[in-house]
Short mmCIF file of C-alpha atoms and ligand atoms in Angstrom, two decimals:
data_model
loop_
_atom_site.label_atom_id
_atom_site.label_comp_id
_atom_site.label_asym_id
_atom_site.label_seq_id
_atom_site.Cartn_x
_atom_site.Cartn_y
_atom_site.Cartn_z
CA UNK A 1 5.17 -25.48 27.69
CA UNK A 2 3.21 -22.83 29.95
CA UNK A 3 6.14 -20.51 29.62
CA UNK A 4 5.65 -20.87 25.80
CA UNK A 5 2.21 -20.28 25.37
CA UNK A 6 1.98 -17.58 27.68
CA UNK A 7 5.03 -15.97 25.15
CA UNK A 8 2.87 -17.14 22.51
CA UNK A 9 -0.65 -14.92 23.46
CA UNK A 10 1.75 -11.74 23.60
CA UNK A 11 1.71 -11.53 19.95
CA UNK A 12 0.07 -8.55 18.62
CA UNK A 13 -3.00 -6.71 19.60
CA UNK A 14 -5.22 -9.07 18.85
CA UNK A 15 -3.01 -12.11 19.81
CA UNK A 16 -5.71 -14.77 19.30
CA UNK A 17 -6.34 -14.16 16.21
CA UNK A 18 -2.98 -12.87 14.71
CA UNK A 19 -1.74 -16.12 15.93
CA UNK A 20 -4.46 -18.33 15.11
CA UNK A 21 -3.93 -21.86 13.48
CA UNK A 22 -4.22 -21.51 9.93
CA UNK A 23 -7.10 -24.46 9.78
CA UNK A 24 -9.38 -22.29 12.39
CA UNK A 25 -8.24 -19.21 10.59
CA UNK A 26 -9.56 -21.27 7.40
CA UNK A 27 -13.05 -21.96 9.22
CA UNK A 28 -13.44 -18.64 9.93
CA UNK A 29 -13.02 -17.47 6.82
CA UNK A 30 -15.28 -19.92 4.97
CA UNK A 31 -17.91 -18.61 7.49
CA UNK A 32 -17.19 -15.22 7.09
CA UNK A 33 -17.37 -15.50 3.17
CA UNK A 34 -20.87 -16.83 3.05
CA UNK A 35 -22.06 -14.02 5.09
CA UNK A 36 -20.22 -11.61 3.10
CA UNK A 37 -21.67 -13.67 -0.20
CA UNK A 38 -25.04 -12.93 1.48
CA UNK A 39 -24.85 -9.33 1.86
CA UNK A 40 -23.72 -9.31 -2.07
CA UNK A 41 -26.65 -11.17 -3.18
CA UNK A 42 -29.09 -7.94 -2.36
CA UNK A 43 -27.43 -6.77 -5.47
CA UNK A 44 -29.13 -7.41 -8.56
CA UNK A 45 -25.84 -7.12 -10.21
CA UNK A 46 -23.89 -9.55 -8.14
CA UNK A 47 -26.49 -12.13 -7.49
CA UNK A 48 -26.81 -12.47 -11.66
CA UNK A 49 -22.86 -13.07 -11.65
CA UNK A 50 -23.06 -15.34 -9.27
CA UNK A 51 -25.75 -17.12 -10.46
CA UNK A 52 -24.31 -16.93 -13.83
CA UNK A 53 -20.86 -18.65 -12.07
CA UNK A 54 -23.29 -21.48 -10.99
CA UNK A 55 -23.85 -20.32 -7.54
CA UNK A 56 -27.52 -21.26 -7.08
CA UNK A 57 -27.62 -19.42 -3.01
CA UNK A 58 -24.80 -18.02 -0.67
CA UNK A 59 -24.56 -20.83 1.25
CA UNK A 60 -23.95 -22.84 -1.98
CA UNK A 61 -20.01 -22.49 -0.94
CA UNK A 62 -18.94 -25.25 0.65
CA UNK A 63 -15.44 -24.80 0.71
CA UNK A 64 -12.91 -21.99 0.06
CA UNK A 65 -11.63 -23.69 -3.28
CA UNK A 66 -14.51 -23.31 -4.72
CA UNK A 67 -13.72 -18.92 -4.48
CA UNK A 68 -11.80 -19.25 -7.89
CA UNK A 69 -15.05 -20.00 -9.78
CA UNK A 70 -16.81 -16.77 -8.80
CA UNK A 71 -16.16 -13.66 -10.86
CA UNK A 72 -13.89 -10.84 -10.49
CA UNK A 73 -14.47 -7.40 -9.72
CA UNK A 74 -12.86 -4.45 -11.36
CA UNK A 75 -12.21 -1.01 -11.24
CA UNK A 76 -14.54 -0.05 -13.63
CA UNK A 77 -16.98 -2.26 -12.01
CA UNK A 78 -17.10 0.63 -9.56
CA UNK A 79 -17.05 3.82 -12.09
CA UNK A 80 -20.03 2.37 -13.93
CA UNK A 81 -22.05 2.16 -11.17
CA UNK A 82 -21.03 5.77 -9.95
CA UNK A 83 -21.59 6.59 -7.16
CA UNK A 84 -23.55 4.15 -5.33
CA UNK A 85 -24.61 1.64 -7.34
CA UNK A 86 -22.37 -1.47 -5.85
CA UNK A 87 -23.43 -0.60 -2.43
CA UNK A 88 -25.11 -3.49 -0.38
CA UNK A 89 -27.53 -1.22 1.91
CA UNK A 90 -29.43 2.44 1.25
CA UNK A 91 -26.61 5.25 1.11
CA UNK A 92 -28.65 6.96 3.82
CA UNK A 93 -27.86 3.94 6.31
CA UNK A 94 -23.75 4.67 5.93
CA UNK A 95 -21.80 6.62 8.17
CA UNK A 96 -18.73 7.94 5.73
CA UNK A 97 -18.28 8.21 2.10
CA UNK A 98 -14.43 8.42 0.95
CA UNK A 99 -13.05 9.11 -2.77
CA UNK A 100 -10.05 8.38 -4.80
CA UNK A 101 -9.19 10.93 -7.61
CA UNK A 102 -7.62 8.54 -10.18
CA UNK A 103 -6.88 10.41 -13.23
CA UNK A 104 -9.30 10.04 -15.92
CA UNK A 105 -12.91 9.85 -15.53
CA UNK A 106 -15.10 9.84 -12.27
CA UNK A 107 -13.75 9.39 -8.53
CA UNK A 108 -14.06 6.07 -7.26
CA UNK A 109 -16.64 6.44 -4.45
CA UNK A 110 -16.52 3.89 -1.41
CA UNK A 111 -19.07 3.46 1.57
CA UNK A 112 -18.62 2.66 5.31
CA UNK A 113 -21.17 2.42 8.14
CA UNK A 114 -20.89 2.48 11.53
CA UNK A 115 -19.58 -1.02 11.89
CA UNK A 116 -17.30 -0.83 8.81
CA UNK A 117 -15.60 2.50 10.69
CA UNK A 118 -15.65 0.11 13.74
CA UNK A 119 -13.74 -2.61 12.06
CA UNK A 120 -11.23 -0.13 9.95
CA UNK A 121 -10.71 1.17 13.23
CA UNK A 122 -10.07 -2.34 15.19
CA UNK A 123 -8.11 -3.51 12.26
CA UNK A 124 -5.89 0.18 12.19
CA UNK A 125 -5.06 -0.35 15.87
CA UNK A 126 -3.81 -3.81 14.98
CA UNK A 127 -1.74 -2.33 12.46
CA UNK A 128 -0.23 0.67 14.08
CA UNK A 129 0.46 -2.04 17.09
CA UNK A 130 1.87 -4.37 14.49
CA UNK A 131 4.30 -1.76 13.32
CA UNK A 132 5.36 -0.81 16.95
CA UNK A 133 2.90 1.93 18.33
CA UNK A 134 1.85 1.35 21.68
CA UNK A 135 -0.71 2.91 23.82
CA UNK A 136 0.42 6.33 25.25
CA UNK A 137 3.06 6.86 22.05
CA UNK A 138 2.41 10.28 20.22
CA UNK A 139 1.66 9.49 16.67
CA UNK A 140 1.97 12.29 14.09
CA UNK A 141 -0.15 11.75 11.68
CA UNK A 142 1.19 13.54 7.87
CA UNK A 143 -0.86 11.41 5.81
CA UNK A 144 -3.77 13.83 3.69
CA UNK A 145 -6.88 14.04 5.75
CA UNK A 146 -9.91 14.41 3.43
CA UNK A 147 -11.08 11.83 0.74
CA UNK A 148 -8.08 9.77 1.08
CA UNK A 149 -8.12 6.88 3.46
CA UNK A 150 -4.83 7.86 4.76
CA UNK A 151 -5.70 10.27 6.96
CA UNK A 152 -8.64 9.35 8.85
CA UNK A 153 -8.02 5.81 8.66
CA UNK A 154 -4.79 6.27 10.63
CA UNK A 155 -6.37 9.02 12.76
CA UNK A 156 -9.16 6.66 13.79
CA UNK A 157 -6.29 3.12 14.51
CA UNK A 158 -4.42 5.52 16.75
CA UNK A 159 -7.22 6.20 18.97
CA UNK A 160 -8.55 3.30 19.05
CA UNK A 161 -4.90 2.35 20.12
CA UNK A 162 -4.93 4.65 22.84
CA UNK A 163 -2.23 6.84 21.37
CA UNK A 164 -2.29 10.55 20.88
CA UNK A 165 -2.76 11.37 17.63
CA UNK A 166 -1.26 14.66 15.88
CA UNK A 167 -3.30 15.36 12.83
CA UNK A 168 -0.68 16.99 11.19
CA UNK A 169 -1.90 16.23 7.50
CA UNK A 170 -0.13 16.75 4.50
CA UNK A 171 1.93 20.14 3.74
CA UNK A 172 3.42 23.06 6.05
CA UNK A 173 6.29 20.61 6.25
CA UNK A 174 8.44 23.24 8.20
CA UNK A 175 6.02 23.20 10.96
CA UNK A 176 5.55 19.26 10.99
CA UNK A 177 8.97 19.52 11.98
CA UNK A 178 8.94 21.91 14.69
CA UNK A 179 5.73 19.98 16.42
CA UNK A 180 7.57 16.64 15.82
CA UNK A 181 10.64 17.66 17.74
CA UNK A 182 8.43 19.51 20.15
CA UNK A 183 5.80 16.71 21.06
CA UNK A 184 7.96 14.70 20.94
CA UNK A 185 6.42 12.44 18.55
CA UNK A 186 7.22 8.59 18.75
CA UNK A 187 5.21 7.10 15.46
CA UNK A 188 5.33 8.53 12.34
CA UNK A 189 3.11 8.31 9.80
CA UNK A 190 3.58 9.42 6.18
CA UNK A 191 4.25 8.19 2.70
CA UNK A 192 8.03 7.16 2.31
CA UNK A 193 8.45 10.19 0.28
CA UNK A 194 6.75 12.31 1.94
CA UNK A 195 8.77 11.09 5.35
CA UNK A 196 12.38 11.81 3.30
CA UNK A 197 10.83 15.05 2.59
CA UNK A 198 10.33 16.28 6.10
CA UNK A 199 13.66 14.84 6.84
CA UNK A 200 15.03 17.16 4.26
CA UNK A 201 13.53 20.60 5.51
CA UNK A 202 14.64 20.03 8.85
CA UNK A 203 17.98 19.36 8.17
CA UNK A 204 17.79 22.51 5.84
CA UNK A 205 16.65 24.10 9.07
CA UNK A 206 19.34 22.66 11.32
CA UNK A 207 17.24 20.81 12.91
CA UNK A 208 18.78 16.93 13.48
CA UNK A 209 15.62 14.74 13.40
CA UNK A 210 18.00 12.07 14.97
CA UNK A 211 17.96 13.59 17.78
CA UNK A 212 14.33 13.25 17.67
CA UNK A 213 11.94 10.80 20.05
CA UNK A 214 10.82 9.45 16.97
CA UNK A 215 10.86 5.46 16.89
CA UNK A 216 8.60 4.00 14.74
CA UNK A 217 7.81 4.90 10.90
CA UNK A 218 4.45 3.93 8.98
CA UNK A 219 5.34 4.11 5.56
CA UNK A 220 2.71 3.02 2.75
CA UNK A 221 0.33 4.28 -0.14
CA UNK A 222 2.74 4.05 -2.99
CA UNK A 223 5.32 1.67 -4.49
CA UNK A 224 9.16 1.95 -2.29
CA UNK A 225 12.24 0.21 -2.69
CA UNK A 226 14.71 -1.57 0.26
CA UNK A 227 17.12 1.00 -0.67
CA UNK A 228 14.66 3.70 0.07
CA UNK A 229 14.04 1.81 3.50
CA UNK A 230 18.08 2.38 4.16
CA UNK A 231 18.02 6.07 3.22
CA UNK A 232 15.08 7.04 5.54
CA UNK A 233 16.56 4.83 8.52
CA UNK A 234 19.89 6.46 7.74
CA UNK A 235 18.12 9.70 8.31
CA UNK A 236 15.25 9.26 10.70
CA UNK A 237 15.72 7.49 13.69
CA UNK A 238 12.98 5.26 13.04
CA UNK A 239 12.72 1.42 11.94
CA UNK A 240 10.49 2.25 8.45
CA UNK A 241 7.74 -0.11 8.47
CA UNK A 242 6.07 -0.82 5.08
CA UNK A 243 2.13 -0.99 4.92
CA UNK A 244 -0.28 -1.13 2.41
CA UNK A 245 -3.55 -0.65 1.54
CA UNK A 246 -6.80 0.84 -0.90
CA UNK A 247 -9.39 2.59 -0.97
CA UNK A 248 -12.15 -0.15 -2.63
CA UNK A 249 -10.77 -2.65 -0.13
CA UNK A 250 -10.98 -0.12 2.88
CA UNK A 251 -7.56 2.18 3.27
CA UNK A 252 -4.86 1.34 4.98
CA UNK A 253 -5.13 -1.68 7.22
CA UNK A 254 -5.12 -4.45 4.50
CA UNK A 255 -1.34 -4.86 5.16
CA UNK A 256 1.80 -4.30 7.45
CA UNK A 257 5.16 -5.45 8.51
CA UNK A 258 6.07 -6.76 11.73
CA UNK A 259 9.28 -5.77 13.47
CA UNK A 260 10.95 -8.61 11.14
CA UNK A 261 10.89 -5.93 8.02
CA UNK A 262 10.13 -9.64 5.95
CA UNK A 263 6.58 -8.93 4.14
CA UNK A 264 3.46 -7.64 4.91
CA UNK A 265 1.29 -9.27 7.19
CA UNK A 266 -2.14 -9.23 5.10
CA UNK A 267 -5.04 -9.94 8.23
CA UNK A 268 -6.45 -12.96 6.66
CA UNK A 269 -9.68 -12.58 8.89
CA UNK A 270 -10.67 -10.02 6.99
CA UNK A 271 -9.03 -10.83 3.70
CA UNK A 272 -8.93 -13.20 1.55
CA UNK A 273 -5.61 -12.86 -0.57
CA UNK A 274 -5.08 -14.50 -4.04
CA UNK A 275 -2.21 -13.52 -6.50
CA UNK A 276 -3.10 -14.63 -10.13
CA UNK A 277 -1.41 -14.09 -13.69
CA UNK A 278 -2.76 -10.85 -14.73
CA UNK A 279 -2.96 -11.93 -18.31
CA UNK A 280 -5.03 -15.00 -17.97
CA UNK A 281 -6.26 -14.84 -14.31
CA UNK A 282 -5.08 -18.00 -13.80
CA UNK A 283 -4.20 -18.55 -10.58
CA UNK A 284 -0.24 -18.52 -9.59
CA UNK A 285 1.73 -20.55 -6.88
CA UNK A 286 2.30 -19.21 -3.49
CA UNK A 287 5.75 -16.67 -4.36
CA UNK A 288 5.64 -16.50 -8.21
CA UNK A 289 4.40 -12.74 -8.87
CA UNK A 290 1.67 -11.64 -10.09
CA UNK A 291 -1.74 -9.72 -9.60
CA UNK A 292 -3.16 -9.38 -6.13
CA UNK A 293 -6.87 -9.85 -5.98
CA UNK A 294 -8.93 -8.99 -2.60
CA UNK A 295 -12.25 -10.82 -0.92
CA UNK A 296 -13.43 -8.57 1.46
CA UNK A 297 -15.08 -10.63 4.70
CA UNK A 298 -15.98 -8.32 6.81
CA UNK A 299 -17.38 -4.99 4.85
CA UNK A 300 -21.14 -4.36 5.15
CA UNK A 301 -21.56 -1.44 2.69
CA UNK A 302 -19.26 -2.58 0.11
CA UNK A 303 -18.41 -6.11 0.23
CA UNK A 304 -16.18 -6.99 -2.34
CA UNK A 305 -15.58 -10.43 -4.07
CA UNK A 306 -12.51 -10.88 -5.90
CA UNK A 307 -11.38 -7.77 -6.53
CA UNK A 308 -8.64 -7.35 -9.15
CA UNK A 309 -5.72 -4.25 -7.42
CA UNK A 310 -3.77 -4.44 -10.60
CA UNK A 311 -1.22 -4.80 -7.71
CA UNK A 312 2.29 -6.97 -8.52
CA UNK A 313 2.81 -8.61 -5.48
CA UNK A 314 4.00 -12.17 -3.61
CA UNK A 315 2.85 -14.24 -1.33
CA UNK A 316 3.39 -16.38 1.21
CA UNK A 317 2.52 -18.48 3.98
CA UNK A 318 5.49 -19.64 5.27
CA UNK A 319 5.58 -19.50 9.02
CA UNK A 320 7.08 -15.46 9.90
CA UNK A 321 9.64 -15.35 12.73
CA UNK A 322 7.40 -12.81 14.66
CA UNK A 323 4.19 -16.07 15.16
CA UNK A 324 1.57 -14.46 13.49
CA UNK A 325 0.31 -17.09 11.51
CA UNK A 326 -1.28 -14.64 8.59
CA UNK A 327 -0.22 -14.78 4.87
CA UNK A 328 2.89 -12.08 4.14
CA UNK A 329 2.76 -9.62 0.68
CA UNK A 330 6.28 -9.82 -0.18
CA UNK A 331 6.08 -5.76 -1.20
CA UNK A 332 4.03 -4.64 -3.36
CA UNK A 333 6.52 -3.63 -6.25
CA UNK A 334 3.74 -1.54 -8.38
CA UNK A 335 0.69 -0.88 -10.28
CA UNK A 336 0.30 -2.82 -13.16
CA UNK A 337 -1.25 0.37 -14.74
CA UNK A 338 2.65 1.64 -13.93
CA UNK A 339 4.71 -0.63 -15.21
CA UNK A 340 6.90 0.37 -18.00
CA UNK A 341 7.88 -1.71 -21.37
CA UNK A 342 11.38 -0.51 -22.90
CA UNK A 343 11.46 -2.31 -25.94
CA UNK A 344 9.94 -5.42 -24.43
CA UNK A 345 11.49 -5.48 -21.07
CA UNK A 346 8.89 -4.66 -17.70
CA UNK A 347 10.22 -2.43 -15.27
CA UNK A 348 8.40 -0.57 -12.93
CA UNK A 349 9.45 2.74 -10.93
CA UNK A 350 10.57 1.18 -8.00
CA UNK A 351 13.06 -0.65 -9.32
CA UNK A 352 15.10 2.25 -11.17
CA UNK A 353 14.48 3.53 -7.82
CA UNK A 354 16.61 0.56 -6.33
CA UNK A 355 19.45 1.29 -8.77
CA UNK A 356 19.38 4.91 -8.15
CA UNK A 357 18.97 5.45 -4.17
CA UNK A 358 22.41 5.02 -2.19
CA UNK A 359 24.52 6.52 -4.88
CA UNK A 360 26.69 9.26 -3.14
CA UNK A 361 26.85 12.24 -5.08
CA UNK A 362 22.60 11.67 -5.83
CA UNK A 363 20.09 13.12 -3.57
CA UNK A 364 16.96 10.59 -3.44
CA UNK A 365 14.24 11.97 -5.71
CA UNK A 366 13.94 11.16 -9.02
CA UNK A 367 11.15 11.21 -11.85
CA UNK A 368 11.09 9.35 -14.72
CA UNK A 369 10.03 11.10 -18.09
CA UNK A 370 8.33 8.80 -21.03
CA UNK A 371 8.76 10.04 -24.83
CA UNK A 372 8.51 8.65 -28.00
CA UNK A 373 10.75 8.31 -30.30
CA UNK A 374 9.51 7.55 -33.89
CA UNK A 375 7.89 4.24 -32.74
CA UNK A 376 10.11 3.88 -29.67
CA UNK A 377 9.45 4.47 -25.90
CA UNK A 378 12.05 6.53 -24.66
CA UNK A 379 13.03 6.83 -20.90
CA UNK A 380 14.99 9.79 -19.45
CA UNK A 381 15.46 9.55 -16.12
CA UNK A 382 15.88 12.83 -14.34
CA UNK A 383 17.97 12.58 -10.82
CA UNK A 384 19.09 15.39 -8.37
CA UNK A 385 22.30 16.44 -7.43
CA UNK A 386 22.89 15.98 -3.59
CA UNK A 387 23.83 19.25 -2.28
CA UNK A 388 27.71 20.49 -2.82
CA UNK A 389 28.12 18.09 -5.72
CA UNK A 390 29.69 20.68 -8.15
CA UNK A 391 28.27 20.73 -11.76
CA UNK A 392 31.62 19.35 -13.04
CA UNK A 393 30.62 15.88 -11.94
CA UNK A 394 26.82 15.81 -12.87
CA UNK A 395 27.91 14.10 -16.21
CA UNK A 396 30.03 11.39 -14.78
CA UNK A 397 27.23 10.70 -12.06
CA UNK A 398 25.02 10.04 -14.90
CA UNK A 399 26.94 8.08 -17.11
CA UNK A 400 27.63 5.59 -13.93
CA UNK A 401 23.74 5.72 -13.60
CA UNK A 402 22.90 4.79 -16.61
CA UNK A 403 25.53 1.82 -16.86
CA UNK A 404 23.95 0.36 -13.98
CA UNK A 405 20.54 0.38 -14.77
CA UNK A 406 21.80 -1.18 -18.21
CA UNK A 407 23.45 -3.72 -16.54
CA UNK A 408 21.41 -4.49 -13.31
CA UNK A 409 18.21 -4.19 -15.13
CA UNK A 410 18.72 -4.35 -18.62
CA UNK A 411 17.11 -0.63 -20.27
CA UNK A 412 18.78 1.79 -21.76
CA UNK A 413 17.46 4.98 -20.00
CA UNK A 414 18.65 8.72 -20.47
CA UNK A 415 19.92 10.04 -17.29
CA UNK A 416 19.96 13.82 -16.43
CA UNK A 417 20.82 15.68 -13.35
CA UNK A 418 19.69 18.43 -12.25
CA UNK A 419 20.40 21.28 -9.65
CA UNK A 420 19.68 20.39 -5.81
CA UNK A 421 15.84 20.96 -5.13
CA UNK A 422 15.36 20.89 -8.83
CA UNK A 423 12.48 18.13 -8.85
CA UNK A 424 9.03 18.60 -7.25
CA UNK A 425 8.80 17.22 -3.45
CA UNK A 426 5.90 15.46 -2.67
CA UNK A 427 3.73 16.03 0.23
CA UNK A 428 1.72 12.77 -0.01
CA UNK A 429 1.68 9.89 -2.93
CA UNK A 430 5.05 10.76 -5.15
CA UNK A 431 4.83 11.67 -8.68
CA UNK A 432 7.32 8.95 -10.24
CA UNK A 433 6.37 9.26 -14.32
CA UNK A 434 5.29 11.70 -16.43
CA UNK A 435 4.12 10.68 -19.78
CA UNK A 436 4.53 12.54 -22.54
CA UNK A 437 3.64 10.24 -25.08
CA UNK A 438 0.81 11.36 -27.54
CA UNK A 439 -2.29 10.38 -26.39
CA UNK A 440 -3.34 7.04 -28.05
CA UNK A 441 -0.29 5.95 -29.16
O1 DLL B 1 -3.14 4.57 -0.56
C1 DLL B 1 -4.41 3.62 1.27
C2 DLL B 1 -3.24 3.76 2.16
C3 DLL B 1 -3.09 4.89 2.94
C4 DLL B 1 -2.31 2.73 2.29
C5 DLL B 1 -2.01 5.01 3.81
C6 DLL B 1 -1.23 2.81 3.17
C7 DLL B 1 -1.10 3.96 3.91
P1 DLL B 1 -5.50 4.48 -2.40
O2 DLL B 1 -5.32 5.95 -2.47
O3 DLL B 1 -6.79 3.90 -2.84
O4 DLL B 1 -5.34 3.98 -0.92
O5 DLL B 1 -4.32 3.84 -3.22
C8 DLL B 1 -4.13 2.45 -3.22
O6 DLL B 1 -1.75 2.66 -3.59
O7 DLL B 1 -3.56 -0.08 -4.95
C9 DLL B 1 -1.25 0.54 -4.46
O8 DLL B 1 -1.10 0.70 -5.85
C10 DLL B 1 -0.66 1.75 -3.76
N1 DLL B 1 -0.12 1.37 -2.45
C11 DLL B 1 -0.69 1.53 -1.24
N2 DLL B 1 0.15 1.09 -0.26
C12 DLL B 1 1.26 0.63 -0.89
C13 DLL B 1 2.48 0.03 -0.44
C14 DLL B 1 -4.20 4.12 -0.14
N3 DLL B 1 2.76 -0.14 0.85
C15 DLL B 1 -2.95 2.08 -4.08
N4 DLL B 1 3.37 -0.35 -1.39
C16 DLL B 1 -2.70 0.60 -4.07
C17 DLL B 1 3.12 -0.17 -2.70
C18 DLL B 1 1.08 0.79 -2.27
N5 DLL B 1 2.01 0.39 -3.17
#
């Protein structure tokens, strides 16, 4: 019995609380919520939704249930009230303002202050721990420092970790190599494309990254598949670790596997995680799919109730292997906002992905072109050739492509491939479609 618990407190970082009985863990929460309600209610904005949603006070919740009858929050929510307007305290009170580009309109602006950085910074250590970094590892660091949480969110967990972080960034991927063969980095962090990419210029260099100290992979901030897990273990000594995370939530952080690879651990003392149908918000049962929406419980500066990701994602709460007790996000497969209809049938990127990654004579990058055709959507998918596949065979690789995406997915798709190196490499967040639909249509 003493022999177990003592096992038991080893868990994690924070073992108390990443083990913590899911009725306490409930408590908590509840608690946490009001206060978070609280800090919500100095908006003019929020208090009239919440009034509107029959919430007379904060402390009017009396039980966690009661969550699905207050409103959602959106992304526009936070374009319309550019660039400060959902913030719960004076702008000149915050410590850090960070910025997502999205591609129409104006950034989304977010807001941390000094206890916010504390807590992303806590919660980063937790996840970097949770992943496999330990104190004293070198971490190098190739997610985009700047406006993107990546970066500094990661930068921040690893010293708060008591790691050594190598703020290598995004880019100059030749010399990310060469530092981490000689640092000898142990954790690295990246996007999973971005992580096959470095994998590719060093072996275009000569240089065997399996032969490299490297251990432990941190791969998150857009959409992979399990096959893409397999082709970056085949080629990087690592176990790939999936987590997940945004930018109107806090960064990363939100989310991460344990060493069981079996869903993301989303820290539920921070979080509160719902997944409802994203047509009628209704909410779903635990692991049916559908739209992830957030409850922050901890932000000060931006505390955000029931915030709609436009994220397809599972849950559960089954008990993991590992004995944290917190809810796992069985991947997240996409963006809504990415999802594709061929006549009728959803399919996002990721899976094509699935169907195309493994395949012998393919390298593993691929982009996925939208036309129209009179009324039609029209996929073509374009795929590389891996290198010393001779030209003779591209059309027979693509044929076999196409079959099985017909067949394992049910789409007809266009496959083309091109010369190696043909398609862009990303240094951070993949480009997986390009539409070239008329606007409108
Ligand atoms: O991508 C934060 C982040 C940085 C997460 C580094 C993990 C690692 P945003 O730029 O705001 O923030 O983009 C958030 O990226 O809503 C998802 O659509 C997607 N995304 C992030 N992580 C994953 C993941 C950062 N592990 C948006 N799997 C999210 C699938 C992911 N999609």
């Amino acid at each position: 019995m003493l022999a177990a618990t003592a096992a038991r407190t080893q868990v994690g970082l924070h073992p108390e609380v990443e083990t913590m009985p899911r009725e306490r863990l409930a408590a908590l929460q509840l608690q946490r919520l009001r206060q978070t309600l609280g800090r919500a209610w100095r908006l003019p904005w929020q208090r009239d939704r919440l009034r509107a949603a029959g919430l007379d006070a904060p402390g009017d919740l009396h039980s966690l249930d009661e969550l699905g009858a207050l409103p959602f929050m959106v992304k526009a929510d936070l374009r319309d009230q550019y660039p400060f307007g959902l913030f719960a305290q004076p702008v000149s009170e915050l410590a850090r303002l960070h910025a997502s580009s999205g591609t129409t309109g104006k950034p989304t602006v977010v807001g941390y202050n000094a206890a916010d950085l504390d807590t992303w910074a806590e919660l980063m250590a937790r996840t970097l721990h949770c992943a496999g970094a330990r104190r004293g590892d070198i971490v190098h660091n190739a997610y985009g420092y700047g406006l993107f949480t990546g970066g500094l969110g990661m930068h921040a967990g690893a010293e708060r970790l008591g790691a050594v972080v190598v703020p290598a960034s995004g880019g100059g991927t030749e010399r990310q190599v060469a530092l981490i063969m000689d640092f000898g980095a142990r954790v690295l962090c990246a996007t999973p494309s971005y992580a096959l990419a470095i994998a590719e210029v060093a072996e275009a260099q000569g240089i065997d990254l399996r032969q490299s100290k490297l251990r432990v992979g941190l791969f998150g901030a857009e959409p992979w598949s399990e096959p893409m897990r397999r082709e970056i273990e085949a080629r990087l000594p690592v176990k790939a670790i999936d987590n997940y995370g945004l930018s109107e939530i806090m960064g990363p952080g939100v989310a991460v596997e344990c060493e069981q690879q079996d869903g993301l651990h989303g820290w539920e003392d921070h979080f509160l995680f719902e997944v409802v149908d994203p047509d009628t918000q209704a909410p779903l049962p635990e692991g049916e799919a559908g739209e992830l929406v957030i409850t922050t419980l901890t932000k000060q500066a931006l505390p955000m109730l029931r915030y709609r990701t436009r994220d397809i994602t599972r849950l559960t709460r089954e008990p993991c292997d590992c004995g944290r007790t917190h809810a796992r996000l069985l991947r997240v497969s996409g963006r809504n906002d990415d999802m594709l209809i061929v006549r009728g049938i959803n399919v996002f990127p990721s899976q094509i992905e699935a169907v195309l990654l493994g395949r012998e004579r393919l390298a593993p990058h691929y982009q996925l072109v939208l036309d129209r055709h009179g009324s039609l959507d029209h996929v073509t998918l374009e795929a590389e050739a891996a290198p010393g596949v001779g030209a003779g065979q591209w059309e027979g690789v693509a044929r076999d492509v196409a079959h099985r995406i017909k067949s394992l997915i049910g789409i007809t798709v266009d496959v083309v491939v091109r010369e190696p190196g043909a398609l862009p490499r990303s240094q951070g967040k993949a480009v997986r479609v390009r539409d070239l639909r008329p606007k409108g249509a």
